[in-house]
mmCIF file of C-alpha atoms and ligand atoms in Angstrom:
data_model
loop_
_atom_site.group_PDB
_atom_site.id
_atom_site.type_symbol
_atom_site.label_atom_id
_atom_site.label_comp_id
_atom_site.label_asym_id
_atom_site.label_seq_id
_atom_site.Cartn_x
_atom_site.Cartn_y
_atom_site.Cartn_z
ATOM 1 C CA MET A 1 178.376 114.041 58.526
ATOM 2 C CA GLU A 2 178.193 117.059 56.230
ATOM 3 C CA HIS A 3 178.248 116.701 52.448
ATOM 4 C CA TYR A 4 178.820 120.165 51.006
ATOM 5 C CA PHE A 5 178.155 120.555 47.290
ATOM 6 C CA ASP A 6 177.485 124.289 47.102
ATOM 7 C CA ASN A 7 180.994 125.489 46.365
ATOM 8 C CA ALA A 8 179.917 127.752 43.495
ATOM 9 C CA ALA A 9 177.903 129.716 46.075
ATOM 10 C CA THR A 10 180.698 129.835 48.609
ATOM 11 C CA THR A 11 183.504 127.651 49.928
ATOM 12 C CA LYS A 12 184.696 126.666 53.365
ATOM 13 C CA PRO A 13 187.724 128.820 54.318
ATOM 14 C CA CYS A 14 190.958 126.822 54.268
ATOM 15 C CA ALA A 15 193.351 126.548 57.226
ATOM 16 C CA GLU A 16 195.810 128.964 55.579
ATOM 17 C CA ALA A 17 193.077 131.609 55.183
ATOM 18 C CA ALA A 18 191.945 131.174 58.790
ATOM 19 C CA ALA A 19 195.555 131.461 60.060
ATOM 20 C CA ALA A 20 196.064 134.657 58.033
ATOM 21 C CA VAL A 21 192.913 136.191 59.536
ATOM 22 C CA MET A 22 194.063 135.309 63.056
ATOM 23 C CA SER A 23 197.489 136.813 62.499
ATOM 24 C CA CYS A 24 195.957 140.045 61.159
ATOM 25 C CA ILE A 25 193.413 140.466 63.922
ATOM 26 C CA SER A 26 195.664 139.492 66.811
ATOM 27 C CA THR A 27 199.017 140.975 65.791
ATOM 28 C CA HIS A 28 199.051 142.835 62.473
ATOM 29 C CA TYR A 29 195.955 144.879 63.177
ATOM 30 C CA GLY A 30 197.331 148.301 62.184
ATOM 31 C CA ASN A 31 195.962 150.564 59.468
ATOM 32 C CA PRO A 32 198.112 149.955 56.378
ATOM 33 C CA SER A 33 198.164 153.731 55.751
ATOM 34 C CA SER A 34 199.715 154.474 59.172
ATOM 35 C CA LEU A 35 203.389 155.382 59.069
ATOM 36 C CA HIS A 36 204.467 153.517 62.226
ATOM 37 C CA ARG A 37 205.527 149.902 62.536
ATOM 38 C CA LYS A 38 201.998 148.585 63.140
ATOM 39 C CA GLY A 39 200.919 150.226 59.908
ATOM 40 C CA LEU A 40 203.881 148.806 58.021
ATOM 41 C CA GLU A 41 203.144 145.301 59.299
ATOM 42 C CA ALA A 42 199.586 145.548 58.002
ATOM 43 C CA GLN A 43 200.822 146.963 54.705
ATOM 44 C CA HIS A 44 203.269 144.098 54.423
ATOM 45 C CA GLU A 45 200.415 141.568 54.896
ATOM 46 C CA MET A 46 198.452 143.256 52.151
ATOM 47 C CA GLU A 47 201.331 143.480 49.710
ATOM 48 C CA PHE A 48 202.207 139.842 50.294
ATOM 49 C CA ALA A 49 198.606 138.894 49.484
ATOM 50 C CA ARG A 50 198.795 141.027 46.331
ATOM 51 C CA GLN A 51 201.908 139.125 45.244
ATOM 52 C CA GLN A 52 200.265 135.750 45.895
ATOM 53 C CA ILE A 53 197.212 136.621 43.818
ATOM 54 C CA ALA A 54 199.367 138.121 41.067
ATOM 55 C CA ALA A 55 201.485 134.952 40.984
ATOM 56 C CA ALA A 56 198.355 132.816 40.606
ATOM 57 C CA LEU A 57 197.103 135.051 37.803
ATOM 58 C CA GLY A 58 200.465 135.455 36.112
ATOM 59 C CA CYS A 59 200.534 139.254 36.302
ATOM 60 C CA LYS A 60 202.387 142.024 38.141
ATOM 61 C CA ALA A 61 201.447 142.708 41.773
ATOM 62 C CA GLN A 62 200.720 146.360 40.929
ATOM 63 C CA GLU A 63 198.037 145.213 38.486
ATOM 64 C CA ILE A 64 195.894 143.819 41.353
ATOM 65 C CA LEU A 65 193.430 146.069 43.213
ATOM 66 C CA PHE A 66 191.624 144.823 46.296
ATOM 67 C CA THR A 67 187.863 145.261 46.621
ATOM 68 C CA SER A 68 185.087 143.830 48.786
ATOM 69 C CA GLY A 69 184.283 141.062 46.287
ATOM 70 C CA ALA A 70 183.671 140.330 42.644
ATOM 71 C CA THR A 71 180.463 142.367 42.516
ATOM 72 C CA GLU A 72 182.401 145.478 43.453
ATOM 73 C CA SER A 73 185.287 144.551 41.137
ATOM 74 C CA THR A 74 182.879 144.241 38.215
ATOM 75 C CA ASN A 75 181.125 147.520 39.034
ATOM 76 C CA LEU A 76 184.482 149.288 39.146
ATOM 77 C CA ALA A 77 185.694 147.572 35.981
ATOM 78 C CA LEU A 78 182.648 148.200 33.826
ATOM 79 C CA ARG A 79 181.463 151.536 35.151
ATOM 80 C CA GLY A 80 185.039 152.751 35.524
ATOM 81 C CA ALA A 81 185.978 151.747 31.978
ATOM 82 C CA ALA A 82 182.717 153.049 30.496
ATOM 83 C CA ALA A 83 183.392 156.434 32.127
ATOM 84 C CA ALA A 84 187.017 156.488 30.983
ATOM 85 C CA TYR A 85 186.591 155.189 27.432
ATOM 86 C CA GLY A 86 182.916 155.664 26.580
ATOM 87 C CA ARG A 87 182.696 159.316 25.653
ATOM 88 C CA LYS A 88 182.472 158.689 21.930
ATOM 89 C CA ARG A 89 181.967 154.935 21.642
ATOM 90 C CA LYS A 90 178.740 153.803 23.235
ATOM 91 C CA LYS A 91 178.393 150.118 22.453
ATOM 92 C CA ILE A 92 179.018 147.400 25.064
ATOM 93 C CA ILE A 93 178.845 143.716 24.114
ATOM 94 C CA VAL A 94 178.269 141.088 26.807
ATOM 95 C CA SER A 95 177.272 137.450 26.935
ATOM 96 C CA ALA A 96 173.595 136.971 27.770
ATOM 97 C CA VAL A 97 174.429 134.489 30.541
ATOM 98 C CA GLU A 98 176.425 136.749 32.850
ATOM 99 C CA HIS A 99 176.036 136.880 36.622
ATOM 100 C CA ALA A 100 173.756 139.603 38.023
ATOM 101 C CA SER A 101 176.805 141.727 38.888
ATOM 102 C CA VAL A 102 177.455 142.215 35.154
ATOM 103 C CA LYS A 103 173.828 142.131 34.039
ATOM 104 C CA GLU A 104 172.645 144.784 36.497
ATOM 105 C CA THR A 105 175.690 146.973 35.863
ATOM 106 C CA MET A 106 174.716 146.837 32.183
ATOM 107 C CA ALA A 107 171.149 147.880 33.060
ATOM 108 C CA HIS A 108 172.649 150.863 34.871
ATOM 109 C CA LEU A 109 174.973 151.768 31.987
ATOM 110 C CA GLU A 110 172.013 151.616 29.621
ATOM 111 C CA THR A 111 170.420 154.426 31.623
ATOM 112 C CA GLN A 112 173.666 156.382 31.078
ATOM 113 C CA GLY A 113 173.268 156.272 27.308
ATOM 114 C CA PHE A 114 175.213 153.110 26.453
ATOM 115 C CA GLN A 115 173.871 150.590 23.945
ATOM 116 C CA ILE A 116 174.062 147.101 25.421
ATOM 117 C CA VAL A 117 174.191 144.074 23.116
ATOM 118 C CA ALA A 118 173.723 140.757 24.976
ATOM 119 C CA VAL A 119 174.782 137.774 22.852
ATOM 120 C CA PRO A 120 173.066 134.425 23.657
ATOM 121 C CA PRO A 121 174.440 130.933 22.942
ATOM 122 C CA ASP A 122 173.119 129.091 19.856
ATOM 123 C CA LYS A 123 169.992 126.915 20.058
ATOM 124 C CA ASN A 124 172.099 123.987 21.286
ATOM 125 C CA GLY A 125 173.492 126.041 24.141
ATOM 126 C CA ILE A 126 176.926 126.459 22.584
ATOM 127 C CA TYR A 127 178.751 129.772 22.513
ATOM 128 C CA HIS A 128 180.520 130.677 19.312
ATOM 129 C CA ALA A 129 183.140 133.398 19.366
ATOM 130 C CA ALA A 130 182.009 134.381 15.860
ATOM 131 C CA ASP A 131 178.503 135.323 17.114
ATOM 132 C CA PHE A 132 180.146 137.739 19.461
ATOM 133 C CA LEU A 133 182.717 139.055 17.093
ATOM 134 C CA LYS A 134 180.196 139.911 14.410
ATOM 135 C CA GLU A 135 178.784 142.531 16.810
ATOM 136 C CA VAL A 136 182.166 144.260 17.185
ATOM 137 C CA ASP A 137 182.304 147.537 15.271
ATOM 138 C CA ALA A 138 183.816 151.011 15.433
ATOM 139 C CA GLU A 139 181.235 152.001 18.088
ATOM 140 C CA THR A 140 182.337 149.258 20.509
ATOM 141 C CA CYS A 141 183.941 150.498 23.687
ATOM 142 C CA LEU A 142 183.735 147.472 25.986
ATOM 143 C CA ILE A 143 183.316 143.683 25.869
ATOM 144 C CA SER A 144 182.517 141.562 28.915
ATOM 145 C CA MET A 145 182.427 137.768 28.954
ATOM 146 C CA MET A 146 182.625 135.395 31.896
ATOM 147 C CA LEU A 147 185.122 132.534 31.880
ATOM 148 C CA VAL A 148 182.959 129.842 33.518
ATOM 149 C CA ASN A 149 179.218 130.070 34.025
ATOM 150 C CA ASN A 150 178.146 129.831 37.663
ATOM 151 C CA GLU A 151 174.928 127.917 36.947
ATOM 152 C CA ASN A 152 176.117 125.093 34.707
ATOM 153 C CA GLY A 153 179.920 125.323 34.512
ATOM 154 C CA ALA A 154 179.890 126.117 30.767
ATOM 155 C CA ARG A 155 183.172 127.567 29.584
ATOM 156 C CA LEU A 156 182.742 130.554 27.331
ATOM 157 C CA PRO A 157 185.196 131.343 24.515
ATOM 158 C CA ALA A 158 186.453 134.435 26.357
ATOM 159 C CA GLU A 159 190.042 134.027 25.238
ATOM 160 C CA GLU A 160 189.167 133.795 21.547
ATOM 161 C CA VAL A 161 186.715 136.694 21.775
ATOM 162 C CA PHE A 162 189.097 139.008 23.637
ATOM 163 C CA ARG A 163 192.124 138.256 21.523
ATOM 164 C CA SER A 164 190.302 138.553 18.201
ATOM 165 C CA ALA A 165 188.520 141.752 19.244
ATOM 166 C CA LYS A 166 191.813 143.263 20.413
ATOM 167 C CA ARG A 167 193.525 142.280 17.186
ATOM 168 C CA ARG A 168 190.795 144.006 15.269
ATOM 169 C CA ASP A 169 190.730 147.089 17.456
ATOM 170 C CA PRO A 170 193.227 147.442 20.335
ATOM 171 C CA GLU A 171 191.193 150.308 21.814
ATOM 172 C CA ILE A 172 188.341 148.011 22.850
ATOM 173 C CA ILE A 173 188.470 147.283 26.585
ATOM 174 C CA THR A 174 187.864 143.671 27.582
ATOM 175 C CA HIS A 175 186.526 142.453 30.955
ATOM 176 C CA CYS A 176 186.266 138.913 32.250
ATOM 177 C CA ASP A 177 184.302 137.721 35.279
ATOM 178 C CA ALA A 178 186.637 134.853 36.181
ATOM 179 C CA VAL A 179 185.082 134.138 39.585
ATOM 180 C CA GLN A 180 184.226 130.501 38.836
ATOM 181 C CA GLY A 181 187.442 129.833 36.933
ATOM 182 C CA PHE A 182 190.184 131.350 39.091
ATOM 183 C CA LEU A 183 192.287 128.668 40.809
ATOM 184 C CA LYS A 184 189.974 126.012 39.361
ATOM 185 C CA VAL A 185 190.708 125.917 35.665
ATOM 186 C CA PRO A 186 194.090 126.915 34.212
ATOM 187 C CA MET A 187 194.097 130.606 33.263
ATOM 188 C CA LYS A 188 196.714 133.275 32.764
ATOM 189 C CA THR A 189 196.264 136.948 32.071
ATOM 190 C CA ARG A 190 198.856 136.711 29.306
ATOM 191 C CA THR A 191 196.793 134.269 27.231
ATOM 192 C CA LEU A 192 193.285 135.400 28.253
ATOM 193 C CA GLY A 193 193.639 138.826 26.655
ATOM 194 C CA ALA A 194 191.414 140.560 29.229
ATOM 195 C CA ASP A 195 192.243 144.108 30.336
ATOM 196 C CA LEU A 196 190.155 143.680 33.471
ATOM 197 C CA ILE A 197 189.436 140.510 35.486
ATOM 198 C CA SER A 198 187.065 140.194 38.459
ATOM 199 C CA LEU A 199 187.903 137.716 41.227
ATOM 200 C CA SER A 200 186.251 136.756 44.505
ATOM 201 C CA GLY A 201 187.908 135.437 47.669
ATOM 202 C CA HIS A 202 185.062 133.420 49.133
ATOM 203 C CA LYS A 203 184.746 131.176 46.053
ATOM 204 C CA VAL A 204 188.320 129.981 46.553
ATOM 205 C CA HIS A 205 188.421 129.010 50.227
ATOM 206 C CA ALA A 206 189.067 132.531 51.542
ATOM 207 C CA LEU A 207 186.435 134.723 53.209
ATOM 208 C CA LYS A 208 183.412 136.713 52.140
ATOM 209 C CA GLY A 209 184.186 140.423 51.829
ATOM 210 C CA ALA A 210 187.417 140.374 49.811
ATOM 211 C CA GLY A 211 187.803 140.372 46.064
ATOM 212 C CA ALA A 212 190.235 141.643 43.501
ATOM 213 C CA LEU A 213 190.264 143.381 40.175
ATOM 214 C CA TYR A 214 193.118 142.842 37.749
ATOM 215 C CA VAL A 215 193.730 146.045 35.799
ATOM 216 C CA ARG A 216 196.201 145.608 32.994
ATOM 217 C CA GLN A 217 198.987 148.159 33.213
ATOM 218 C CA GLY A 218 198.073 151.213 31.147
ATOM 219 C CA VAL A 219 194.288 150.694 31.340
ATOM 220 C CA ARG A 220 192.523 153.732 32.829
ATOM 221 C CA LEU A 221 189.494 153.540 35.101
ATOM 222 C CA ARG A 222 187.409 156.284 36.696
ATOM 223 C CA PRO A 223 186.624 155.580 40.349
ATOM 224 C CA VAL A 224 183.135 154.587 41.394
ATOM 225 C CA LEU A 225 183.721 155.588 45.032
ATOM 226 C CA TYR A 226 185.430 158.800 46.147
ATOM 227 C CA GLY A 227 187.587 159.207 49.238
ATOM 228 C CA SER A 228 191.242 158.776 50.156
ATOM 229 C CA HIS A 229 194.152 157.425 48.154
ATOM 230 C CA GLN A 230 193.911 153.672 48.878
ATOM 231 C CA GLU A 231 194.258 151.237 45.975
ATOM 232 C CA LYS A 232 195.488 154.028 43.657
ATOM 233 C CA GLY A 233 192.392 156.057 44.568
ATOM 234 C CA LEU A 234 190.220 153.532 42.725
ATOM 235 C CA ARG A 235 188.986 151.808 45.869
ATOM 236 C CA PRO A 236 189.197 154.389 48.634
ATOM 237 C CA GLY A 237 188.560 153.396 52.251
ATOM 238 C CA THR A 238 190.647 151.512 54.815
ATOM 239 C CA GLU A 239 191.440 148.078 53.458
ATOM 240 C CA SER A 240 190.154 144.957 55.213
ATOM 241 C CA VAL A 241 193.619 143.549 55.830
ATOM 242 C CA PRO A 242 192.463 140.285 57.501
ATOM 243 C CA LEU A 243 190.189 139.374 54.588
ATOM 244 C CA ILE A 244 192.752 140.429 51.996
ATOM 245 C CA ALA A 245 195.494 138.418 53.734
ATOM 246 C CA ALA A 246 193.158 135.412 53.808
ATOM 247 C CA PHE A 247 192.516 135.773 50.069
ATOM 248 C CA GLY A 248 196.264 135.858 49.434
ATOM 249 C CA ALA A 249 196.896 132.871 51.688
ATOM 250 C CA ALA A 250 194.176 130.826 49.980
ATOM 251 C CA ALA A 251 195.558 131.721 46.544
ATOM 252 C CA GLY A 252 199.063 130.759 47.695
ATOM 253 C CA ALA A 253 197.822 127.406 48.988
ATOM 254 C CA LEU A 254 195.584 126.558 46.027
ATOM 255 C CA PHE A 255 197.714 127.724 43.112
ATOM 256 C CA PRO A 256 200.243 124.856 43.174
ATOM 257 C CA THR A 257 197.448 122.248 43.238
ATOM 258 C CA ILE A 258 195.180 123.437 40.397
ATOM 259 C CA GLU A 259 195.958 120.390 38.240
ATOM 260 C CA GLN A 260 195.596 117.815 41.050
ATOM 261 C CA ARG A 261 192.340 119.329 42.264
ATOM 262 C CA TYR A 262 191.021 119.498 38.695
ATOM 263 C CA GLN A 263 191.703 115.765 38.259
ATOM 264 C CA LYS A 264 190.106 114.854 41.571
ATOM 265 C CA VAL A 265 186.994 116.947 40.996
ATOM 266 C CA SER A 266 186.686 115.566 37.431
ATOM 267 C CA GLN A 267 186.687 112.010 38.831
ATOM 268 C CA LEU A 268 184.050 112.850 41.434
ATOM 269 C CA ARG A 269 181.870 114.527 38.818
ATOM 270 C CA GLU A 270 182.262 111.518 36.533
ATOM 271 C CA ALA A 271 181.273 109.132 39.366
ATOM 272 C CA LEU A 272 178.215 111.269 40.048
ATOM 273 C CA ILE A 273 177.243 111.319 36.360
ATOM 274 C CA GLN A 274 177.584 107.532 36.128
ATOM 275 C CA GLY A 275 175.306 107.116 39.155
ATOM 276 C CA LEU A 276 172.781 109.591 37.778
ATOM 277 C CA GLN A 277 172.712 107.800 34.429
ATOM 278 C CA LYS A 278 171.341 104.724 36.210
ATOM 279 C CA MET A 279 168.366 106.701 37.528
ATOM 280 C CA ASP A 280 165.171 107.472 35.619
ATOM 281 C CA GLY A 281 163.889 110.986 35.070
ATOM 282 C CA VAL A 282 167.190 112.812 35.447
ATOM 283 C CA ILE A 283 168.462 115.327 32.923
ATOM 284 C CA ILE A 284 172.229 115.734 33.160
ATOM 285 C CA ARG A 285 173.643 118.918 31.658
ATOM 286 C CA ASP A 286 177.073 117.507 30.856
ATOM 287 C CA ILE A 287 178.210 120.364 28.631
ATOM 288 C CA PRO A 288 181.272 119.547 26.490
ATOM 289 C CA GLY A 289 184.379 121.251 27.834
ATOM 290 C CA ALA A 290 182.624 122.500 30.985
ATOM 291 C CA SER A 291 184.437 123.137 34.246
ATOM 292 C CA PRO A 292 184.281 119.945 36.333
ATOM 293 C CA TYR A 293 183.466 122.034 39.416
ATOM 294 C CA VAL A 294 179.800 122.579 38.478
ATOM 295 C CA LEU A 295 177.155 120.138 37.333
ATOM 296 C CA ASN A 296 173.573 121.148 36.661
ATOM 297 C CA ILE A 297 170.871 118.472 36.564
ATOM 298 C CA SER A 298 167.070 118.280 36.662
ATOM 299 C CA LEU A 299 165.118 115.754 38.706
ATOM 300 C CA LEU A 300 162.082 115.934 36.469
ATOM 301 C CA GLY A 301 158.786 116.434 38.289
ATOM 302 C CA TYR A 302 160.365 117.525 41.579
ATOM 303 C CA ARG A 303 160.642 121.222 42.345
ATOM 304 C CA SER A 304 164.208 122.289 43.080
ATOM 305 C CA GLU A 305 163.496 123.843 46.484
ATOM 306 C CA ILE A 306 161.648 120.751 47.730
ATOM 307 C CA VAL A 307 164.572 118.488 46.843
ATOM 308 C CA LEU A 308 167.097 120.963 48.235
ATOM 309 C CA HIS A 309 165.353 121.006 51.630
ATOM 310 C CA TYR A 310 164.878 117.242 51.591
ATOM 311 C CA LEU A 311 168.624 116.763 51.120
ATOM 312 C CA GLU A 312 169.408 119.385 53.737
ATOM 313 C CA GLN A 313 167.843 117.098 56.381
ATOM 314 C CA ARG A 314 170.670 114.649 55.590
ATOM 315 C CA GLU A 315 173.267 117.422 55.766
ATOM 316 C CA ILE A 316 173.646 117.363 51.991
ATOM 317 C CA TYR A 317 173.906 120.904 50.675
ATOM 318 C CA ILE A 318 173.269 121.835 47.042
ATOM 319 C CA SER A 319 171.661 124.802 45.236
ATOM 320 C CA SER A 320 168.587 125.122 43.146
ATOM 321 C CA GLY A 321 169.816 124.936 39.587
ATOM 322 C CA SER A 322 168.930 128.384 38.397
ATOM 323 C CA ALA A 323 170.230 131.418 40.261
ATOM 324 C CA CYS A 324 166.784 132.432 41.457
ATOM 325 C CA SER A 325 165.809 135.831 42.587
ATOM 326 C CA LYS A 326 162.543 135.956 44.546
ATOM 327 C CA GLY A 327 161.306 132.782 42.892
ATOM 328 C CA ALA A 328 162.100 133.919 39.332
ATOM 329 C CA SER A 329 164.747 132.098 37.310
ATOM 330 C CA SER A 330 167.726 134.094 36.079
ATOM 331 C CA GLY A 331 166.881 132.907 32.557
ATOM 332 C CA VAL A 332 170.373 131.488 32.000
ATOM 333 C CA LEU A 333 169.403 127.801 31.805
ATOM 334 C CA GLU A 334 166.638 128.668 29.333
ATOM 335 C CA LEU A 335 169.223 130.406 27.153
ATOM 336 C CA PHE A 336 171.272 127.209 27.262
ATOM 337 C CA GLY A 337 168.243 125.325 25.957
ATOM 338 C CA ALA A 338 166.435 124.074 29.097
ATOM 339 C CA LYS A 339 162.634 123.785 28.962
ATOM 340 C CA PRO A 340 160.544 125.522 31.690
ATOM 341 C CA GLU A 341 159.766 122.234 33.529
ATOM 342 C CA GLU A 342 163.468 121.399 33.519
ATOM 343 C CA VAL A 343 164.302 124.784 34.999
ATOM 344 C CA ASP A 344 161.737 124.328 37.803
ATOM 345 C CA SER A 345 163.426 121.086 38.817
ATOM 346 C CA ALA A 346 167.045 122.116 38.189
ATOM 347 C CA LEU A 347 169.695 121.460 40.819
ATOM 348 C CA ARG A 348 173.254 122.763 40.900
ATOM 349 C CA ILE A 349 175.901 120.506 42.383
ATOM 350 C CA SER A 350 179.221 122.294 42.805
ATOM 351 C CA PHE A 351 182.345 120.552 43.988
ATOM 352 C CA CYS A 352 185.606 121.303 45.710
ATOM 353 C CA ALA A 353 188.635 119.060 46.124
ATOM 354 C CA GLU A 354 187.647 118.336 49.726
ATOM 355 C CA ASN A 355 184.652 116.350 48.463
ATOM 356 C CA THR A 356 184.977 112.574 48.648
ATOM 357 C CA GLU A 357 183.522 109.487 47.005
ATOM 358 C CA GLU A 358 181.447 109.031 50.175
ATOM 359 C CA ASP A 359 179.936 112.471 49.616
ATOM 360 C CA VAL A 360 178.998 111.486 46.073
ATOM 361 C CA ALA A 361 177.468 108.199 47.293
ATOM 362 C CA ALA A 362 175.444 110.072 49.931
ATOM 363 C CA LEU A 363 174.203 112.537 47.314
ATOM 364 C CA LEU A 364 173.187 109.777 44.892
ATOM 365 C CA GLN A 365 171.364 107.935 47.660
ATOM 366 C CA GLY A 366 169.663 111.165 48.723
ATOM 367 C CA LEU A 367 168.460 111.887 45.183
ATOM 368 C CA GLN A 368 167.162 108.329 44.736
ATOM 369 C CA ASP A 369 165.314 108.509 48.059
ATOM 370 C CA ALA A 370 163.922 111.922 47.118
ATOM 371 C CA GLN A 371 162.432 110.415 43.949
ATOM 372 C CA ARG A 372 160.844 107.637 46.037
ATOM 373 C CA GLU A 373 159.635 109.628 49.016
ATOM 374 C CA LEU A 374 158.696 113.049 47.706
ATOM 375 C CA MET A 375 155.383 113.899 46.054
ATOM 376 C CA HIS A 376 155.665 114.286 42.327
HETATM 377 N N1 LIG B 401 180.353 136.361 39.296
HETATM 378 C C1 LIG B 401 180.063 135.069 39.373
HETATM 379 C C2 LIG B 401 180.187 134.211 38.149
HETATM 380 C C3 LIG B 401 179.625 134.509 40.579
HETATM 381 O O1 LIG B 401 179.316 133.208 40.639
HETATM 382 C C4 LIG B 401 179.509 135.373 41.717
HETATM 383 C C5 LIG B 401 178.986 134.849 42.993
HETATM 384 O O2 LIG B 401 177.975 134.176 43.025
HETATM 385 C C6 LIG B 401 179.847 136.718 41.587
HETATM 386 C C7 LIG B 401 180.268 137.175 40.361
HETATM 387 C C8 LIG B 401 179.767 137.670 42.749
HETATM 388 O O3 LIG B 401 180.833 137.481 43.653
HETATM 389 P P1 LIG B 401 180.874 138.195 45.057
HETATM 390 O O4 LIG B 401 179.995 137.403 45.967
HETATM 391 O O5 LIG B 401 182.315 138.144 45.480
HETATM 392 O O6 LIG B 401 180.411 139.604 44.881
#
């Protein structure tokens, strides 16, 4: 029996998403730009998905653009806003713990003459809005802060930062990577204060290859790709209607159950933490206020990859704790205060509401056996 705890990496598509894909590939397979009925059917599927995502986000349907995923959404948001608003103001402020899609876009914008200021958490791994806000000045064109960190579930004070920055200077454009928060923790565009929000379908039980960008009405972006008129000319190219419809269907199915799923996942996480507390040599990064969907731990003395592959033999699937690229850590856990040996042995356990108490028991048993059987 499978025990899947890698939901921050990707999720299993839900039945509603699968049904939407089937309907779009078997019946509504037209090009949404075609003028005949087949085209209109496809367009209808897409617009329905737009409404479902907008309803979940609490915004207008016309404020949602479809993309291939959050990486593309973030590229369009940040590069598009920098091009539209960054002629005079050249400063961009970001959190230092962003996903590579923000971090690498910043590296690119730096080569275009922008000054990037990356704000780390304090020495205890806590983010203070004030540390961010003290960087805001008349040169600031853009601010980007994620809602929930993908490596340890930490919630960043995005709402406070965006709203205070906007109050100070309404011309500053604010972007939020909400990939790990959307449909998991309560969020609404109205209260978040972000002009731009990146979302990904495959993290919320839809499929890989569809994402969305919320663009607050009135915010201007320059396109990153050039071509036809689709998605207001900001994302030209024929839309992947099956993947978009699946994203909409998943959002429609998940939105009414955010609270229930949050409670269930919190209980599972708590049961896991209680079990881990009985073991020796485990560091539990139980960050106050974190999303219950992600827990980062270290099994001290055991390299992450070795444990990951050990558990895989029992059909238990987790991630190494630091988003590694070619063996190098992303540096995020270190910024949150982890020591190098803790990073080498870090494991990320990420839940979904389909997980059960049996899954948690299997994981705890697997970790205990790993400590007994694996070489230190
Ligand atoms: N942002 C965060 C916080 C993520 O966790 C991920 C996926 O790992 C992404 C962005 C990228 O999403 P996508 O795979 O849809 O490009």
